[in-house]
Amino acid sequence: MTIQTPLRLYGEHCSPYTRKMLSLLRYRGISYQLLQGGPGHAPQELPKPKVDLLPTFYLTSEEGEVEAAVDSTPLIRRFEREFNQCSVIPPDPALEFVDYLLEDYGDEWLTKAMFHYRWAHQPDAAKAGTLLPLQHTLALPIGKQEEAQRIFRQRQISRLYVVGSNENTAEVIENSYQRFLLEFDHILQQRPFLFGHRPSAADFAFYGQLTQLAGFDPTPMRVTFEVAPRVCAWVNKMDDLSGQGVGESDWIERDQLVESLKPLLTEIGRTYVPVMLANAEALERGDPNIQATVDSKLWKQPAFHYHGRCLQSVRAQYLALANSDRRWVDALFFGTGCEGIVNLTTTSR
Ligand SMILES: N[C@@H](CCC(=O)N[C@@H](CS)C(=O)NCC(=O)O)C(=O)O
């Protein structure tokens, strides 16, 4: 279907995935209308998506039919087919695959740091607990604010276990965030985006989570500023790339990437990879819980079907590569811990 513009989406500024998509639409020059609101309060007259998530896009066909669609990763690919200007997918298939993996890491691992810092630290929970209900309902009467804060906070804190945040994993999550910052900073010292002088889907995924980690929640804001102030500056730049003039030569060549990307891949191989593999194993066994060793510590969390599908998509992208591209990826992943993600004979390492 050909989608009509402006694109309509429902979401809000404290939703990392909404921010990911808003920034991408601005960069790509795709006109949009943002309907602001929180989870579960989308306008009644619009169709319901399969899962109530922010952002929800209401895609209108030329015939006027409206489809409610969620999940930023496939939506980005759909918009690539619909709109030509400023592609966010590297044209080299091997780099397209690596970008896909990094995007998934941003969406599915960095979000653990985002949710953990926000709800496991008292000052962060107090700020988010106060501001998010107001963000949903600006006219919330003063007498009802405390109650709204209590309910919202309790709801979110009770869901910390879903992302795997608990007493045992807090240190693992926070250490991994700090290492991520150092490795990402290292890349930004060399070029403004992950794949050269133009942003890719993975940059937008990192940016989405970092809008909150570097720009909203007090504890990770302090950490980000202390460990990697360059990353704070990058987040500010990413907000509006509408004037970024780009050309094909702004993509990095694959061989120029290897040395600078290996440390970040090693970080991904230390955290995201063992958890995604343990999740796939648990789903295969029909076990509702996963157990993995991350950074020499025990990682426990409920198994997650959605993460099973994410891993399958990563693997499908890898399998679609030509042999020579696959060999290049294998050499890039060698020794990083990411080998397991594309090692199709075993699900665990
Ligand atoms: N994989 C989805 C994730 C979207 C998502 O999890 N959105 C969050 C807000 S940032 C949400 O709507 N959570 C439901 C809730 O809080 O009830 C995407 O990439 O769009």
Short mmCIF file of C-alpha atoms and ligand atoms in Angstrom, two decimals:
data_model
loop_
_atom_site.label_atom_id
_atom_site.label_comp_id
_atom_site.label_asym_id
_atom_site.label_seq_id
_atom_site.Cartn_x
_atom_site.Cartn_y
_atom_site.Cartn_z
CA MET A 1 0.00 0.00 0.00
CA THR A 2 1.14 3.57 -0.57
CA ILE A 3 1.00 5.47 2.69
CA GLN A 4 -0.38 8.98 2.87
CA THR A 5 1.60 11.75 4.52
CA PRO A 6 1.69 13.39 6.96
CA LEU A 7 2.14 10.15 8.89
CA ARG A 8 0.09 10.08 12.08
CA LEU A 9 1.58 8.57 15.20
CA TYR A 10 0.48 8.34 18.80
CA GLY A 11 3.16 8.59 21.49
CA GLU A 12 4.94 10.97 23.78
CA HIS A 13 8.31 12.46 24.57
CA CYS A 14 9.11 10.27 27.56
CA SER A 15 8.76 7.14 25.38
CA PRO A 16 12.21 6.20 24.00
CA TYR A 17 10.75 4.44 20.96
CA THR A 18 8.57 7.45 20.15
CA ARG A 19 11.69 9.63 20.25
CA LYS A 20 13.55 7.15 18.05
CA MET A 21 10.87 7.45 15.39
CA LEU A 22 10.33 11.20 15.65
CA SER A 23 14.02 11.84 15.12
CA LEU A 24 14.10 9.42 12.18
CA LEU A 25 11.09 11.09 10.51
CA ARG A 26 12.66 14.53 10.96
CA TYR A 27 15.96 13.36 9.47
CA ARG A 28 14.23 11.68 6.53
CA GLY A 29 12.04 14.71 5.89
CA ILE A 30 8.87 12.63 6.19
CA SER A 31 6.09 14.89 7.40
CA TYR A 32 4.19 13.68 10.46
CA GLN A 33 1.58 14.59 13.03
CA LEU A 34 2.20 13.52 16.61
CA LEU A 35 -0.90 12.75 18.69
CA GLN A 36 0.38 13.08 22.24
CA GLY A 37 -0.67 10.65 24.94
CA GLY A 38 0.33 7.74 27.16
CA PRO A 39 -0.16 3.96 26.89
CA GLY A 40 -3.78 2.85 26.56
CA HIS A 41 -5.28 6.30 25.92
CA ALA A 42 -5.12 6.55 22.14
CA PRO A 43 -8.15 8.24 20.53
CA GLN A 44 -11.08 5.78 20.60
CA GLU A 45 -12.09 6.44 17.00
CA LEU A 46 -8.76 5.12 15.68
CA PRO A 47 -8.18 1.38 15.11
CA LYS A 48 -6.44 -0.58 17.88
CA PRO A 49 -2.96 -2.01 17.24
CA LYS A 50 -2.24 -5.71 17.95
CA VAL A 51 -0.32 -4.66 21.07
CA ASP A 52 -0.87 -1.33 22.83
CA LEU A 53 2.58 0.25 22.52
CA LEU A 54 4.08 3.67 22.00
CA PRO A 55 4.51 4.80 19.34
CA THR A 56 1.48 3.53 17.41
CA PHE A 57 1.40 4.60 13.78
CA TYR A 58 -1.91 5.09 11.97
CA LEU A 59 -0.98 4.40 8.39
CA THR A 60 -3.53 5.62 5.87
CA SER A 61 -3.68 4.08 2.41
CA GLU A 62 -4.49 6.11 -0.69
CA GLU A 63 -8.00 4.65 -0.46
CA GLY A 64 -8.33 6.11 3.05
CA GLU A 65 -8.06 2.82 4.98
CA VAL A 66 -6.34 3.22 8.35
CA GLU A 67 -4.05 0.54 9.78
CA ALA A 68 -2.66 0.74 13.34
CA ALA A 69 0.96 -0.48 13.33
CA VAL A 70 3.56 -0.84 16.10
CA ASP A 71 7.19 -1.92 16.39
CA SER A 72 9.78 0.56 15.25
CA THR A 73 12.21 -1.90 13.61
CA PRO A 74 9.91 -3.31 10.88
CA LEU A 75 8.28 0.13 10.51
CA ILE A 76 11.67 1.66 9.67
CA ARG A 77 12.07 -0.95 6.88
CA ARG A 78 8.55 -0.27 5.64
CA PHE A 79 9.26 3.47 5.47
CA GLU A 80 12.44 2.68 3.51
CA ARG A 81 10.27 1.07 0.82
CA GLU A 82 7.80 3.95 0.83
CA PHE A 83 10.10 6.99 0.94
CA ASN A 84 13.35 7.48 -0.97
CA GLN A 85 15.24 10.32 0.62
CA CYS A 86 17.85 9.90 3.37
CA SER A 87 17.86 6.12 3.75
CA VAL A 88 18.95 4.90 7.20
CA ILE A 89 20.03 1.45 5.99
CA PRO A 90 23.69 1.05 4.91
CA PRO A 91 23.81 -0.10 1.26
CA ASP A 92 26.54 -2.72 1.93
CA PRO A 93 24.55 -5.88 2.91
CA ALA A 94 27.12 -6.93 5.54
CA LEU A 95 26.89 -3.51 7.20
CA GLU A 96 23.10 -3.61 6.90
CA PHE A 97 23.21 -6.79 8.97
CA VAL A 98 25.56 -5.32 11.60
CA ASP A 99 23.34 -2.23 11.78
CA TYR A 100 20.32 -4.50 12.37
CA LEU A 101 22.10 -6.22 15.25
CA LEU A 102 23.14 -2.90 16.81
CA GLU A 103 19.59 -1.58 16.47
CA ASP A 104 18.28 -4.63 18.29
CA TYR A 105 20.89 -4.20 21.03
CA GLY A 106 19.78 -0.57 21.46
CA ASP A 107 16.10 -1.46 21.55
CA GLU A 108 16.34 -4.58 23.69
CA TRP A 109 19.42 -4.16 25.92
CA LEU A 110 19.89 -0.41 26.44
CA THR A 111 16.22 -0.28 27.36
CA LYS A 112 17.06 -2.45 30.37
CA ALA A 113 19.40 0.29 31.63
CA MET A 114 16.71 2.90 30.92
CA PHE A 115 13.97 1.09 32.83
CA HIS A 116 16.31 -0.08 35.61
CA TYR A 117 17.82 3.32 36.44
CA ARG A 118 14.40 4.97 36.31
CA TRP A 119 12.56 2.67 38.69
CA ALA A 120 15.29 1.13 40.89
CA HIS A 121 16.78 4.44 42.10
CA GLN A 122 14.72 6.50 44.51
CA PRO A 123 15.37 10.01 43.07
CA ASP A 124 14.74 8.76 39.54
CA ALA A 125 11.51 6.99 40.50
CA ALA A 126 10.38 10.15 42.33
CA LYS A 127 10.99 12.32 39.27
CA ALA A 128 9.46 9.94 36.73
CA GLY A 129 6.61 9.09 39.13
CA THR A 130 5.73 12.78 39.37
CA LEU A 131 6.28 13.87 35.78
CA LEU A 132 4.96 10.95 33.74
CA PRO A 133 1.37 11.10 35.10
CA LEU A 134 1.42 14.87 34.48
CA GLN A 135 2.74 14.26 30.99
CA HIS A 136 -0.25 11.96 30.39
CA THR A 137 -2.76 14.37 32.01
CA LEU A 138 -1.49 17.92 32.17
CA ALA A 139 -4.56 19.16 34.05
CA LEU A 140 -4.25 16.52 36.81
CA PRO A 141 -5.68 18.25 39.91
CA ILE A 142 -3.09 18.96 42.64
CA GLY A 143 -5.08 16.85 45.13
CA LYS A 144 -4.84 13.81 42.84
CA GLN A 145 -1.14 14.07 42.00
CA GLU A 146 0.18 12.11 44.95
CA GLU A 147 -2.23 9.24 44.36
CA ALA A 148 -1.39 9.17 40.62
CA GLN A 149 2.32 9.16 41.43
CA ARG A 150 1.91 6.26 43.87
CA ILE A 151 -0.10 4.13 41.43
CA PHE A 152 2.19 4.81 38.47
CA ARG A 153 5.34 4.17 40.46
CA GLN A 154 4.02 0.93 41.92
CA ARG A 155 2.96 -0.28 38.47
CA GLN A 156 6.38 0.38 36.96
CA ILE A 157 8.43 -0.91 39.92
CA SER A 158 6.35 -4.11 39.91
CA ARG A 159 7.47 -4.59 36.27
CA LEU A 160 11.23 -4.23 36.91
CA TYR A 161 11.57 -8.02 36.97
CA VAL A 162 10.32 -8.13 33.36
CA VAL A 163 13.52 -6.49 32.10
CA GLY A 164 15.65 -8.55 34.49
CA SER A 165 16.41 -5.76 36.95
CA ASN A 166 16.81 -7.04 40.53
CA GLU A 167 19.32 -6.93 43.38
CA ASN A 168 21.62 -9.43 41.64
CA THR A 169 21.60 -7.79 38.23
CA ALA A 170 21.64 -4.09 39.15
CA GLU A 171 25.43 -3.96 39.12
CA VAL A 172 25.64 -5.90 35.84
CA ILE A 173 23.22 -3.48 34.14
CA GLU A 174 24.95 -0.37 35.47
CA ASN A 175 28.47 -1.60 34.65
CA SER A 176 27.35 -2.58 31.17
CA TYR A 177 25.86 0.88 30.62
CA GLN A 178 29.13 2.53 31.61
CA ARG A 179 31.16 0.28 29.32
CA PHE A 180 28.71 0.97 26.50
CA LEU A 181 29.25 4.71 27.03
CA LEU A 182 33.03 4.36 26.81
CA GLU A 183 32.88 2.25 23.65
CA PHE A 184 30.33 4.48 21.96
CA ASP A 185 32.32 7.58 22.91
CA HIS A 186 35.36 5.94 21.32
CA ILE A 187 33.44 5.62 18.03
CA LEU A 188 32.14 9.20 18.21
CA GLN A 189 35.72 10.44 18.53
CA GLN A 190 36.24 9.12 15.00
CA ARG A 191 32.95 9.81 13.20
CA PRO A 192 29.56 11.33 14.08
CA PHE A 193 27.49 8.16 13.53
CA LEU A 194 27.93 4.40 13.87
CA PHE A 195 28.34 3.83 10.13
CA GLY A 196 30.03 7.00 8.99
CA HIS A 197 28.91 10.55 8.34
CA ARG A 198 25.23 9.74 8.08
CA PRO A 199 22.94 8.11 10.64
CA SER A 200 21.64 4.55 10.41
CA ALA A 201 18.72 2.80 12.08
CA ALA A 202 20.99 1.77 14.97
CA ASP A 203 21.90 5.41 15.72
CA PHE A 204 18.20 6.17 16.11
CA ALA A 205 17.75 3.15 18.40
CA PHE A 206 20.64 4.27 20.65
CA TYR A 207 19.34 7.82 20.56
CA GLY A 208 15.83 6.76 21.64
CA GLN A 209 17.01 5.14 24.87
CA LEU A 210 19.63 7.84 25.47
CA THR A 211 17.00 10.61 25.35
CA GLN A 212 15.95 9.29 28.74
CA LEU A 213 19.29 8.01 30.08
CA ALA A 214 21.22 11.17 29.18
CA GLY A 215 18.39 13.67 29.31
CA PHE A 216 15.70 12.80 31.85
CA ASP A 217 16.56 10.45 34.71
CA PRO A 218 18.93 12.05 37.24
CA THR A 219 21.15 9.04 38.05
CA PRO A 220 22.04 7.95 34.48
CA MET A 221 22.18 11.62 33.43
CA ARG A 222 24.97 12.15 35.96
CA VAL A 223 26.69 8.91 34.95
CA THR A 224 26.50 9.77 31.23
CA PHE A 225 27.84 13.26 31.78
CA GLU A 226 30.69 12.01 33.97
CA VAL A 227 31.69 9.03 31.79
CA ALA A 228 31.03 10.38 28.30
CA PRO A 229 29.93 14.03 27.95
CA ARG A 230 30.41 13.64 24.18
CA VAL A 231 27.46 11.21 24.20
CA CYS A 232 25.28 13.92 25.85
CA ALA A 233 26.24 16.32 23.04
CA TRP A 234 25.50 13.64 20.43
CA VAL A 235 22.01 13.07 21.87
CA ASN A 236 21.28 16.80 21.53
CA LYS A 237 22.43 16.75 17.91
CA MET A 238 20.42 13.64 17.07
CA ASP A 239 17.20 15.31 18.15
CA ASP A 240 16.89 17.17 14.86
CA LEU A 241 18.97 16.07 11.87
CA SER A 242 16.61 17.67 9.36
CA GLY A 243 19.41 19.80 7.92
CA GLN A 244 21.97 17.03 7.61
CA GLY A 245 22.91 16.96 3.93
CA VAL A 246 24.09 13.43 3.06
CA GLY A 247 25.36 11.45 0.10
CA GLU A 248 26.28 7.84 -0.64
CA SER A 249 29.95 8.50 0.13
CA ASP A 250 29.03 9.39 3.72
CA TRP A 251 28.61 5.67 4.53
CA ILE A 252 31.78 4.14 5.92
CA GLU A 253 33.56 1.40 3.92
CA ARG A 254 33.34 -1.99 5.65
CA ASP A 255 37.08 -2.38 6.19
CA GLN A 256 37.39 1.02 7.83
CA LEU A 257 34.92 -0.11 10.46
CA VAL A 258 36.44 -3.27 11.89
CA GLU A 259 38.88 -1.90 14.45
CA SER A 260 36.56 0.75 15.85
CA LEU A 261 33.50 -1.51 16.10
CA LYS A 262 35.08 -4.56 17.73
CA PRO A 263 35.12 -3.13 21.28
CA LEU A 264 31.39 -2.28 21.11
CA LEU A 265 30.64 -5.72 19.66
CA THR A 266 32.64 -7.26 22.52
CA GLU A 267 30.41 -5.40 24.96
CA ILE A 268 27.32 -6.69 23.13
CA GLY A 269 28.77 -10.20 23.19
CA ARG A 270 29.15 -9.95 26.96
CA THR A 271 25.56 -9.00 27.79
CA TYR A 272 22.86 -8.95 25.11
CA VAL A 273 24.11 -12.12 23.36
CA PRO A 274 24.08 -14.54 26.33
CA VAL A 275 20.67 -13.24 27.44
CA MET A 276 19.12 -13.55 23.96
CA LEU A 277 20.54 -17.08 23.60
CA ALA A 278 19.38 -18.19 27.04
CA ASN A 279 15.95 -16.75 26.23
CA ALA A 280 15.77 -18.80 23.02
CA GLU A 281 16.80 -21.93 24.95
CA ALA A 282 14.15 -21.34 27.63
CA LEU A 283 11.46 -20.86 24.97
CA GLU A 284 12.58 -24.07 23.28
CA ARG A 285 12.36 -25.98 26.60
CA GLY A 286 9.01 -24.37 27.41
CA ASP A 287 10.58 -22.91 30.55
CA PRO A 288 8.94 -19.66 31.70
CA ASN A 289 12.24 -18.40 33.15
CA ILE A 290 15.67 -17.87 31.72
CA GLN A 291 19.01 -18.22 33.44
CA ALA A 292 22.18 -16.89 31.91
CA THR A 293 25.65 -15.95 33.04
CA VAL A 294 26.33 -12.33 32.25
CA ASP A 295 29.60 -10.78 33.29
CA SER A 296 30.21 -13.84 35.54
CA LYS A 297 26.94 -13.21 37.42
CA LEU A 298 23.68 -15.08 37.37
CA TRP A 299 21.02 -13.41 35.24
CA LYS A 300 17.41 -14.44 35.82
CA GLN A 301 14.31 -13.06 34.18
CA PRO A 302 11.08 -14.30 32.63
CA ALA A 303 11.43 -15.68 29.10
CA PHE A 304 10.09 -13.31 26.50
CA HIS A 305 8.51 -14.48 23.22
CA TYR A 306 9.17 -11.12 21.60
CA HIS A 307 12.93 -11.52 22.20
CA GLY A 308 12.71 -14.98 20.64
CA ARG A 309 11.32 -13.34 17.50
CA CYS A 310 14.03 -10.63 17.61
CA LEU A 311 16.74 -13.32 17.59
CA GLN A 312 15.02 -15.14 14.72
CA SER A 313 14.95 -11.91 12.70
CA VAL A 314 18.65 -11.25 13.36
CA ARG A 315 19.44 -14.79 12.22
CA ALA A 316 17.22 -14.53 9.14
CA GLN A 317 19.12 -11.38 8.11
CA TYR A 318 22.40 -13.20 8.53
CA LEU A 319 21.21 -16.20 6.50
CA ALA A 320 20.08 -13.91 3.69
CA LEU A 321 23.66 -12.69 3.20
CA ALA A 322 25.82 -13.93 0.33
CA ASN A 323 28.60 -16.31 1.44
CA SER A 324 31.36 -13.72 1.06
CA ASP A 325 29.41 -11.19 3.19
CA ARG A 326 28.75 -13.84 5.81
CA ARG A 327 32.45 -14.66 5.96
CA TRP A 328 33.23 -10.98 6.47
CA VAL A 329 30.72 -10.79 9.34
CA ASP A 330 32.16 -13.98 10.87
CA ALA A 331 35.64 -12.41 10.84
CA LEU A 332 34.28 -9.20 12.38
CA PHE A 333 32.52 -11.15 15.16
CA PHE A 334 35.50 -13.42 15.83
CA GLY A 335 36.53 -13.15 19.48
CA THR A 336 33.75 -10.65 20.39
CA GLY A 337 31.22 -13.07 21.88
CA CYS A 338 28.77 -12.19 19.10
CA GLU A 339 29.60 -15.42 17.24
CA GLY A 340 26.84 -17.23 19.16
CA ILE A 341 24.18 -15.00 17.70
CA VAL A 342 24.88 -16.29 14.20
CA ASN A 343 26.13 -19.75 15.15
CA LEU A 344 23.11 -21.64 13.99
CA THR A 345 24.16 -25.09 15.15
CA THR A 346 23.88 -24.26 18.85
CA THR A 347 21.60 -21.94 20.76
CA SER A 348 23.91 -21.57 23.76
CA ARG A 349 27.54 -20.72 24.23
N1 LIG B 1 9.53 -2.97 20.13
C1 LIG B 1 8.67 -1.82 20.26
C2 LIG B 1 8.68 -1.35 21.72
C3 LIG B 1 7.75 -0.20 22.03
C4 LIG B 1 7.55 -0.05 23.55
O1 LIG B 1 7.90 -0.95 24.34
N2 LIG B 1 6.99 1.09 23.96
C5 LIG B 1 6.76 1.33 25.39
C6 LIG B 1 6.91 2.81 25.72
S1 LIG B 1 8.48 3.44 25.27
C7 LIG B 1 5.33 1.00 25.76
O2 LIG B 1 4.41 1.38 25.03
N3 LIG B 1 5.11 0.29 26.89
C8 LIG B 1 3.78 -0.12 27.31
C9 LIG B 1 3.38 0.45 28.64
O3 LIG B 1 4.13 1.19 29.27
O4 LIG B 1 2.25 0.09 29.05
C10 LIG B 1 9.17 -0.73 19.31
O5 LIG B 1 10.31 -0.80 18.85
O6 LIG B 1 8.39 0.19 18.98
#
